[in-house]
């Protein structure tokens, strides 16, 4: 390749380029914005319209429906959801993800403008809010104190101003504080006695509390501004306001002048209080662990644990800002802020900690993976070459970070995990290059000649193999919907770093290998005295700088270097010499003998071809005919049925033949089958036992069925030991025996997988870092009643925590929020007095005494049933947002009927939950609010007209009396507070007194009771609609240890009869997580097919042959044997991550097969016989095949099995904090198990099955060619 030759020709420039890339990549890694979850632009808009005092039914007809009618015609809208509440309407409009946010926003605003003319004139203007994932807080600062809540609120507001000066902070919300206001509490009796209206009181306040410019006056040489100021300097001044004065009166209110007769002051009518708004929420926090001076969590003594009222500040980031930098700035502000003595500060929900832990996991996994990789490479290539190849991983990642920064990406947990997954892949290209150059050096070539020839020989093969990997991941970029947007960072990251790895392998590494690779027998070049002095001076300087920075790091570093040097000299080097000098050559010779034996055949016997090839030919033909019939059915429909029937018959015949031949092969194996079966049995037993200890449930049924495979092999092999016939029964071709056995193994694994399925789930179940107890009381419950209900639940929760040391030790703190929306997402934080949330913030995963899932189960049992309370216990998990495992949408025209069906479905499922009829079903709930207790003001319109009153006059007066009206604002320094006018509490909460309320009409006070009366009623709490149809939802969750699909399947069976008997016009659909899962699995199936097709096309372009791509494709398919075997013995559920792992595996398997087949072709082109070419190519490629497989597998081991060593802590504090099993493992482990188990079997496929298949297909092609020529 010319590019390789040019790179080696300009090798000095390439070395400099490598240094520049390392520095640039490291800088990009440090400066790239870091966030917890991927920032996804979701074209979703929330239209909120407030219409105070109007019930949900009227809100629906007057506000919601007019808006919906206009919005439904917008192009690109995928879904419209609306909810009509008491006093306001909320509509959520979601667009297809391919619609740009700016375009969608414009369309929504245009249609809302059109609908405004249809809305009631006294309804407020609709507010359009664009959904932004950055609206969720990234951390919460909780302030507690032993002084007054009023003072604490002032401190929180000052802190809010300071925090909002941080460049990365967009907004800070204060929750749980007391909000000041000036209250003008009017006495109803005084209002009536003085014949004064609310409008007069409001007018008096507004007329006085103003500042009006009076123009300019020129005095001498100066121009003075005249200003008439009447703004209140203190709330007490409001009491001296004149509300009414006789026409002849003149002023008044001055203490030096007697008040004119008939003068009415504010103090005669109302009490003015500089107080606080009615409490809408409560926030409390109980700490069970606190940080010490070193930042470590220490338990709070039992007697010191206490609940504190707090004020919480939710901090939201600006889009694209760096969370870690924001966290540092927030901590700096907290340190510099002058808190009064007695203030406690607790940080919760800190996303920067999650990011820091993920980055630490990445760094530790990279180092662990590199150590594993280097250790393997040492045995094959020596220490110098191993260290050189080991640098391929960080170099590729640094270049990847540089590319990501240029592309404007942010570093999130999906990218971080993708890089961990890529660890084993990034070294493959460099291994192949370095190993091949090393082989040419062994032949005696000069350094850079060997680099040129070695790189050129495998360059195109590496290009093709990387192309197959990219082709495998490419379809995942088109994953639809929000889940696809979320997961698209996985293939994007992998494609970027794989291409970077290819660039490094082809451009950087040939030159570096030429400079640094040496043979064990090669003499060391003597260094000059100046070079030695320079090296030792540099070492001493580095040691001095490190020692001055942290002496522990210097000591630990010296110990580690000594450990590795001694270990290498005494153990690794001798073992490596034995391995490379004796064991590996012996293994290669054994492999050559085995492969030669496997390629042997005897076709001189009668019916040789049909005896050896009939079963496989029938099986292959049947499979291909079924695929063809599926394709034809798209165009011909039922006309393709005969092809399908023929394919099915052939497949059945072939399958029976394969099973028969497999039994024969095992029997013929004799003692070898017995030994092999026993080895497999031991491996299976140990693996099952190991994973049962970690997490998986193991029953005797599962154990016996899984162990049945090696057990059957042992039995058949034992019978074969006593056979009297030495010649083969049917098969005379070892190739056919091997291929039949392999396909038979695939059948066996599929049968076992069907007998002991591991289960299906959408995303892997993870251990949550936070547990939320969402509580909802009856609609209309006031904030104080809700607070008492929550305290009862807290009491039960506290009993659990006090009784269980494991639970207590796993909790850092407990937050309580009463009076806000309990669930996240849209509407979160909107005051809802009947709702509350208790959040248990757990300690780090490694420090928990029990799994959070176990804690959740305990919480459900401890809380039990609470009268009038709907309780949901949920955990915050890793992964993209999905619906509930059980999500039932019930739709119809009559909402009363919908409510009835919803109530019956919910009640049935709750009965099933409490009786255990559906195992794993928990937290059944619906979104139908009960009737809102209300008093309807029934107006006698005829009487009202007689008095000249309108509906608006009456409603406005009642609204001011009960809810109050912001008459003006009071300035206190830079702060502004509302001046609220309304009836005093004892008047507004007494219905009889409200009847005496008077309405002003042309100077005449009309009693409310004269024109209207109150009537008690109950309206619907809310009305939900989906795509303009009234819809209610019943939801439920799956308990820990139960998969969502498993629980949903039981729910569907349980409700099947009820669903069939629904009234006409009413539907019950299962959506939520099941719908998301069905769509994702459907896409991933399509993506897998497309990946195979793209890989096939790449192989076709590379080899210009149909046979070779077909062989490699079969090898990829057969690697599923290892995948399903791995899932079975580790009891791993089949989920999205397994699916993605299979797609990844498809690309990985191709790498070694491409290079191997390329070598076979080169050997054939050089004139060797077919058997010699296959055997020699296999022997030559044995070392790199084993290297790439082992490095890929070992690179994934830390992630898959959660091997975590804190290398930073080891160097700085001599504390490695070793951990086996991490929270990352739970989410990404299934993908790692899929790739590792599949690749282990795929290595056998590459070294044995693929060469044999190449021989078989080559023979078939030659037979077909000869038959064709003979016909001519």
CSV table of C-alpha atoms in Angstrom, one decimal, residues 1010-1238:
chain,number,residue,atom,x,y,z
A,1010,UNK,CA,-79.0,37.5,46.4
A,1011,UNK,CA,-77.9,36.3,43.1
A,1012,UNK,CA,-76.1,32.9,43.7
A,1013,UNK,CA,-75.7,30.1,46.1
A,1014,UNK,CA,-73.1,27.3,46.7
A,1015,UNK,CA,-73.8,23.7,45.8
A,1016,UNK,CA,-71.6,20.9,46.9
A,1017,UNK,CA,-70.5,18.6,44.0
A,1018,UNK,CA,-67.6,16.4,42.8
A,1019,UNK,CA,-66.2,16.8,39.4
A,1020,UNK,CA,-63.6,14.7,37.7
A,1021,UNK,CA,-60.1,15.3,39.0
A,1022,UNK,CA,-58.6,15.3,35.5
A,1023,UNK,CA,-59.4,14.2,32.0
A,1024,UNK,CA,-56.6,12.6,29.9
A,1025,UNK,CA,-56.7,12.3,26.1
A,1026,UNK,CA,-54.4,10.6,23.6
A,1027,UNK,CA,-54.5,11.7,20.0
A,1028,UNK,CA,-57.8,13.5,20.7
A,1029,UNK,CA,-59.5,10.5,22.3
A,1030,UNK,CA,-60.3,10.2,26.0
A,1031,UNK,CA,-57.8,7.7,27.4
A,1032,UNK,CA,-56.8,6.4,30.8
A,1033,UNK,CA,-53.7,4.4,31.7
A,1034,UNK,CA,-53.2,1.6,34.2
A,1035,UNK,CA,-49.5,1.0,35.1
A,1036,UNK,CA,-47.6,-1.5,37.1
A,1037,UNK,CA,-44.0,-2.5,37.7
A,1038,UNK,CA,-42.0,-5.7,37.9
A,1039,UNK,CA,-40.4,-6.6,41.2
A,1040,UNK,CA,-36.7,-7.2,41.5
A,1041,UNK,CA,-35.8,-10.6,40.0
A,1042,UNK,CA,-38.7,-10.6,37.6
A,1043,UNK,CA,-38.5,-9.3,34.0
A,1044,UNK,CA,-41.0,-6.9,32.5
A,1045,UNK,CA,-42.0,-9.2,29.6
A,1046,UNK,CA,-42.5,-12.1,32.0
A,1047,UNK,CA,-44.9,-10.1,34.2
A,1048,UNK,CA,-46.7,-8.5,31.3
A,1049,UNK,CA,-47.3,-11.9,29.7
A,1050,UNK,CA,-49.0,-13.1,32.9
A,1051,UNK,CA,-51.1,-9.9,33.0
A,1052,UNK,CA,-52.2,-10.3,29.4
A,1053,UNK,CA,-53.3,-13.9,30.2
A,1054,UNK,CA,-55.0,-12.7,33.4
A,1055,UNK,CA,-57.0,-10.0,31.6
A,1056,UNK,CA,-57.7,-11.8,28.4
A,1057,UNK,CA,-61.3,-12.7,29.1
A,1058,UNK,CA,-62.1,-9.2,30.5
A,1059,UNK,CA,-60.6,-7.6,27.4
A,1060,UNK,CA,-62.8,-9.7,25.1
A,1061,UNK,CA,-65.9,-8.5,26.9
A,1062,UNK,CA,-65.2,-4.7,26.6
A,1063,UNK,CA,-68.2,-2.7,25.4
A,1064,UNK,CA,-68.2,-1.7,21.7
A,1065,UNK,CA,-66.1,1.4,21.0
A,1066,UNK,CA,-63.7,0.9,23.9
A,1067,UNK,CA,-60.2,-0.5,23.5
A,1068,UNK,CA,-57.5,-1.8,25.8
A,1069,UNK,CA,-54.0,-1.7,24.4
A,1070,UNK,CA,-50.7,-2.8,25.9
A,1071,UNK,CA,-48.0,-0.1,25.4
A,1072,UNK,CA,-45.2,1.3,27.4
A,1073,UNK,CA,-42.0,-0.7,27.8
A,1074,UNK,CA,-43.5,-3.7,25.8
A,1075,UNK,CA,-44.2,-1.4,22.8
A,1076,UNK,CA,-40.7,0.1,23.0
A,1077,UNK,CA,-39.2,-3.4,23.3
A,1078,UNK,CA,-41.1,-4.7,20.3
A,1079,UNK,CA,-40.0,-1.8,18.2
A,1080,UNK,CA,-36.4,-2.0,19.3
A,1081,UNK,CA,-36.2,-5.8,18.9
A,1082,UNK,CA,-37.8,-5.4,15.4
A,1083,UNK,CA,-35.2,-2.8,14.5
A,1084,UNK,CA,-32.3,-4.8,15.9
A,1085,UNK,CA,-33.4,-7.9,13.9
A,1086,UNK,CA,-33.5,-5.8,10.8
A,1087,UNK,CA,-30.1,-4.2,11.7
A,1088,UNK,CA,-28.6,-7.7,12.2
A,1089,UNK,CA,-29.8,-8.7,8.7
A,1090,UNK,CA,-28.5,-5.5,7.2
A,1091,UNK,CA,-25.2,-5.9,9.0
A,1092,UNK,CA,-24.8,-9.4,7.6
A,1093,UNK,CA,-25.7,-8.1,4.1
A,1094,UNK,CA,-23.1,-5.3,4.4
A,1095,UNK,CA,-20.5,-7.6,5.7
A,1096,UNK,CA,-21.2,-10.0,2.9
A,1097,UNK,CA,-20.8,-7.1,0.4
A,1098,UNK,CA,-17.5,-6.1,1.9
A,1099,UNK,CA,-16.2,-9.6,1.7
A,1100,UNK,CA,-17.5,-10.0,-1.8
A,1101,UNK,CA,-15.6,-6.8,-2.8
A,1102,UNK,CA,-12.5,-8.0,-1.0
A,1103,UNK,CA,-12.3,-11.6,-2.4
A,1104,UNK,CA,-14.3,-11.3,-5.6
A,1105,UNK,CA,-15.9,-14.7,-4.8
A,1106,UNK,CA,-19.2,-15.8,-3.5
A,1107,UNK,CA,-17.8,-18.9,-1.7
A,1108,UNK,CA,-15.5,-17.1,0.7
A,1109,UNK,CA,-18.1,-14.6,2.0
A,1110,UNK,CA,-20.5,-17.5,2.4
A,1111,UNK,CA,-18.0,-19.5,4.4
A,1112,UNK,CA,-17.3,-16.5,6.7
A,1113,UNK,CA,-21.0,-15.8,7.1
A,1114,UNK,CA,-21.6,-19.4,8.2
A,1115,UNK,CA,-18.8,-19.0,10.7
A,1116,UNK,CA,-20.5,-15.9,12.1
A,1117,UNK,CA,-23.8,-17.7,12.3
A,1118,UNK,CA,-22.2,-20.7,14.1
A,1119,UNK,CA,-20.6,-18.4,16.7
A,1120,UNK,CA,-24.1,-18.2,18.1
A,1121,UNK,CA,-23.4,-21.6,19.7
A,1122,UNK,CA,-21.0,-19.9,22.0
A,1123,UNK,CA,-23.4,-17.0,22.6
A,1124,UNK,CA,-26.3,-19.2,23.7
A,1125,UNK,CA,-24.0,-21.4,25.7
A,1126,UNK,CA,-22.7,-18.3,27.5
A,1127,UNK,CA,-26.2,-17.1,28.2
A,1128,UNK,CA,-27.3,-20.5,29.5
A,1129,UNK,CA,-24.4,-21.1,31.9
A,1130,UNK,CA,-24.3,-17.5,33.2
A,1131,UNK,CA,-28.2,-17.3,33.4
A,1132,UNK,CA,-28.1,-14.0,31.5
A,1133,UNK,CA,-31.4,-12.7,30.2
A,1134,UNK,CA,-31.8,-12.0,26.5
A,1135,UNK,CA,-32.1,-8.2,26.2
A,1136,UNK,CA,-31.2,-5.3,24.0
A,1137,UNK,CA,-27.6,-5.3,25.1
A,1138,UNK,CA,-27.3,-9.0,24.1
A,1139,UNK,CA,-28.7,-8.1,20.7
A,1140,UNK,CA,-26.2,-5.3,20.3
A,1141,UNK,CA,-23.5,-7.8,21.4
A,1142,UNK,CA,-24.5,-10.2,18.7
A,1143,UNK,CA,-24.3,-7.5,16.1
A,1144,UNK,CA,-20.8,-6.5,17.4
A,1145,UNK,CA,-19.7,-10.1,17.4
A,1146,UNK,CA,-20.6,-10.5,13.8
A,1147,UNK,CA,-18.0,-7.9,12.9
A,1148,UNK,CA,-15.4,-9.1,15.3
A,1149,UNK,CA,-15.6,-12.7,14.1
A,1150,UNK,CA,-14.9,-11.6,10.5
A,1151,UNK,CA,-11.5,-10.1,11.4
A,1152,UNK,CA,-9.4,-13.2,11.9
A,1153,UNK,CA,-11.3,-15.1,9.2
A,1154,UNK,CA,-10.5,-12.5,6.6
A,1155,UNK,CA,-6.8,-12.6,7.4
A,1156,UNK,CA,-6.8,-16.4,7.5
A,1157,UNK,CA,-8.6,-16.8,4.2
A,1158,UNK,CA,-6.4,-14.2,2.6
A,1159,UNK,CA,-3.3,-16.2,3.6
A,1160,UNK,CA,-4.8,-19.4,2.2
A,1161,UNK,CA,-5.3,-17.6,-1.1
A,1162,UNK,CA,-1.7,-16.3,-1.0
A,1163,UNK,CA,-0.4,-19.8,-0.4
A,1164,UNK,CA,-2.5,-21.3,-3.2
A,1165,UNK,CA,-1.2,-18.5,-5.5
A,1166,UNK,CA,2.4,-19.4,-4.6
A,1167,UNK,CA,1.8,-22.9,-6.0
A,1168,UNK,CA,1.1,-25.0,-2.9
A,1169,UNK,CA,-1.4,-27.8,-2.9
A,1170,UNK,CA,-4.8,-27.1,-1.3
A,1171,UNK,CA,-4.1,-29.1,1.9
A,1172,UNK,CA,-0.6,-27.7,2.3
A,1173,UNK,CA,-1.9,-24.2,1.7
A,1174,UNK,CA,-4.7,-24.6,4.3
A,1175,UNK,CA,-2.5,-26.2,6.9
A,1176,UNK,CA,0.4,-23.8,6.5
A,1177,UNK,CA,-1.9,-20.7,6.5
A,1178,UNK,CA,-3.6,-22.0,9.6
A,1179,UNK,CA,-0.2,-22.5,11.3
A,1180,UNK,CA,1.1,-19.1,10.4
A,1181,UNK,CA,-2.1,-17.3,11.5
A,1182,UNK,CA,-2.4,-19.4,14.7
A,1183,UNK,CA,-0.4,-16.9,16.8
A,1184,UNK,CA,-2.2,-13.7,15.6
A,1185,UNK,CA,-5.6,-15.4,15.8
A,1186,UNK,CA,-5.0,-16.5,19.4
A,1187,UNK,CA,-3.6,-13.0,20.2
A,1188,UNK,CA,-6.5,-11.0,18.8
A,1189,UNK,CA,-9.0,-13.4,20.4
A,1190,UNK,CA,-7.3,-13.3,23.8
A,1191,UNK,CA,-6.7,-9.5,23.8
A,1192,UNK,CA,-10.4,-8.9,22.8
A,1193,UNK,CA,-11.7,-11.2,25.5
A,1194,UNK,CA,-9.3,-10.0,28.2
A,1195,UNK,CA,-10.0,-6.4,27.3
A,1196,UNK,CA,-13.7,-7.0,28.0
A,1197,UNK,CA,-13.1,-9.0,31.3
A,1198,UNK,CA,-12.8,-6.0,33.6
A,1199,UNK,CA,-16.1,-4.5,32.3
A,1200,UNK,CA,-18.0,-7.9,32.1
A,1201,UNK,CA,-17.1,-9.2,35.5
A,1202,UNK,CA,-16.6,-5.9,37.3
A,1203,UNK,CA,-12.9,-6.2,38.1
A,1204,UNK,CA,-12.2,-2.7,39.3
A,1205,UNK,CA,-8.9,-1.5,40.8
A,1206,UNK,CA,-8.5,2.2,41.7
A,1207,UNK,CA,-5.1,2.9,40.2
A,1208,UNK,CA,-5.2,6.6,41.1
A,1209,UNK,CA,-6.0,5.7,44.7
A,1210,UNK,CA,-3.3,3.0,44.7
A,1211,UNK,CA,-0.7,5.6,43.5
A,1212,UNK,CA,-1.8,8.5,45.7
A,1213,UNK,CA,-3.0,6.8,48.9
A,1214,UNK,CA,-1.8,3.2,48.6
A,1215,UNK,CA,-5.5,2.2,48.5
A,1216,UNK,CA,-6.4,0.1,45.4
A,1217,UNK,CA,-10.1,-0.2,46.6
A,1218,UNK,CA,-10.3,-3.6,44.8
A,1219,UNK,CA,-13.9,-4.4,43.8
A,1220,UNK,CA,-15.4,-7.4,42.0
A,1221,UNK,CA,-18.8,-6.5,40.5
A,1222,UNK,CA,-19.8,-2.9,39.7
A,1223,UNK,CA,-23.0,-1.2,38.7
A,1224,UNK,CA,-21.6,-0.8,35.2
A,1225,UNK,CA,-21.4,-4.6,35.0
A,1226,UNK,CA,-25.1,-5.0,35.5
A,1227,UNK,CA,-25.9,-2.9,32.5
A,1228,UNK,CA,-23.1,-3.7,30.1
A,1229,UNK,CA,-22.2,-7.2,31.4
A,1230,UNK,CA,-24.7,-9.0,29.2
A,1231,UNK,CA,-23.0,-7.5,26.1
A,1232,UNK,CA,-19.6,-8.5,27.4
A,1233,UNK,CA,-20.8,-12.1,28.1
A,1234,UNK,CA,-22.2,-12.3,24.6
A,1235,UNK,CA,-19.0,-11.2,22.9
A,1236,UNK,CA,-16.7,-13.2,25.1
A,1237,UNK,CA,-18.6,-16.5,24.9
A,1238,UNK,CA,-19.3,-16.1,21.2
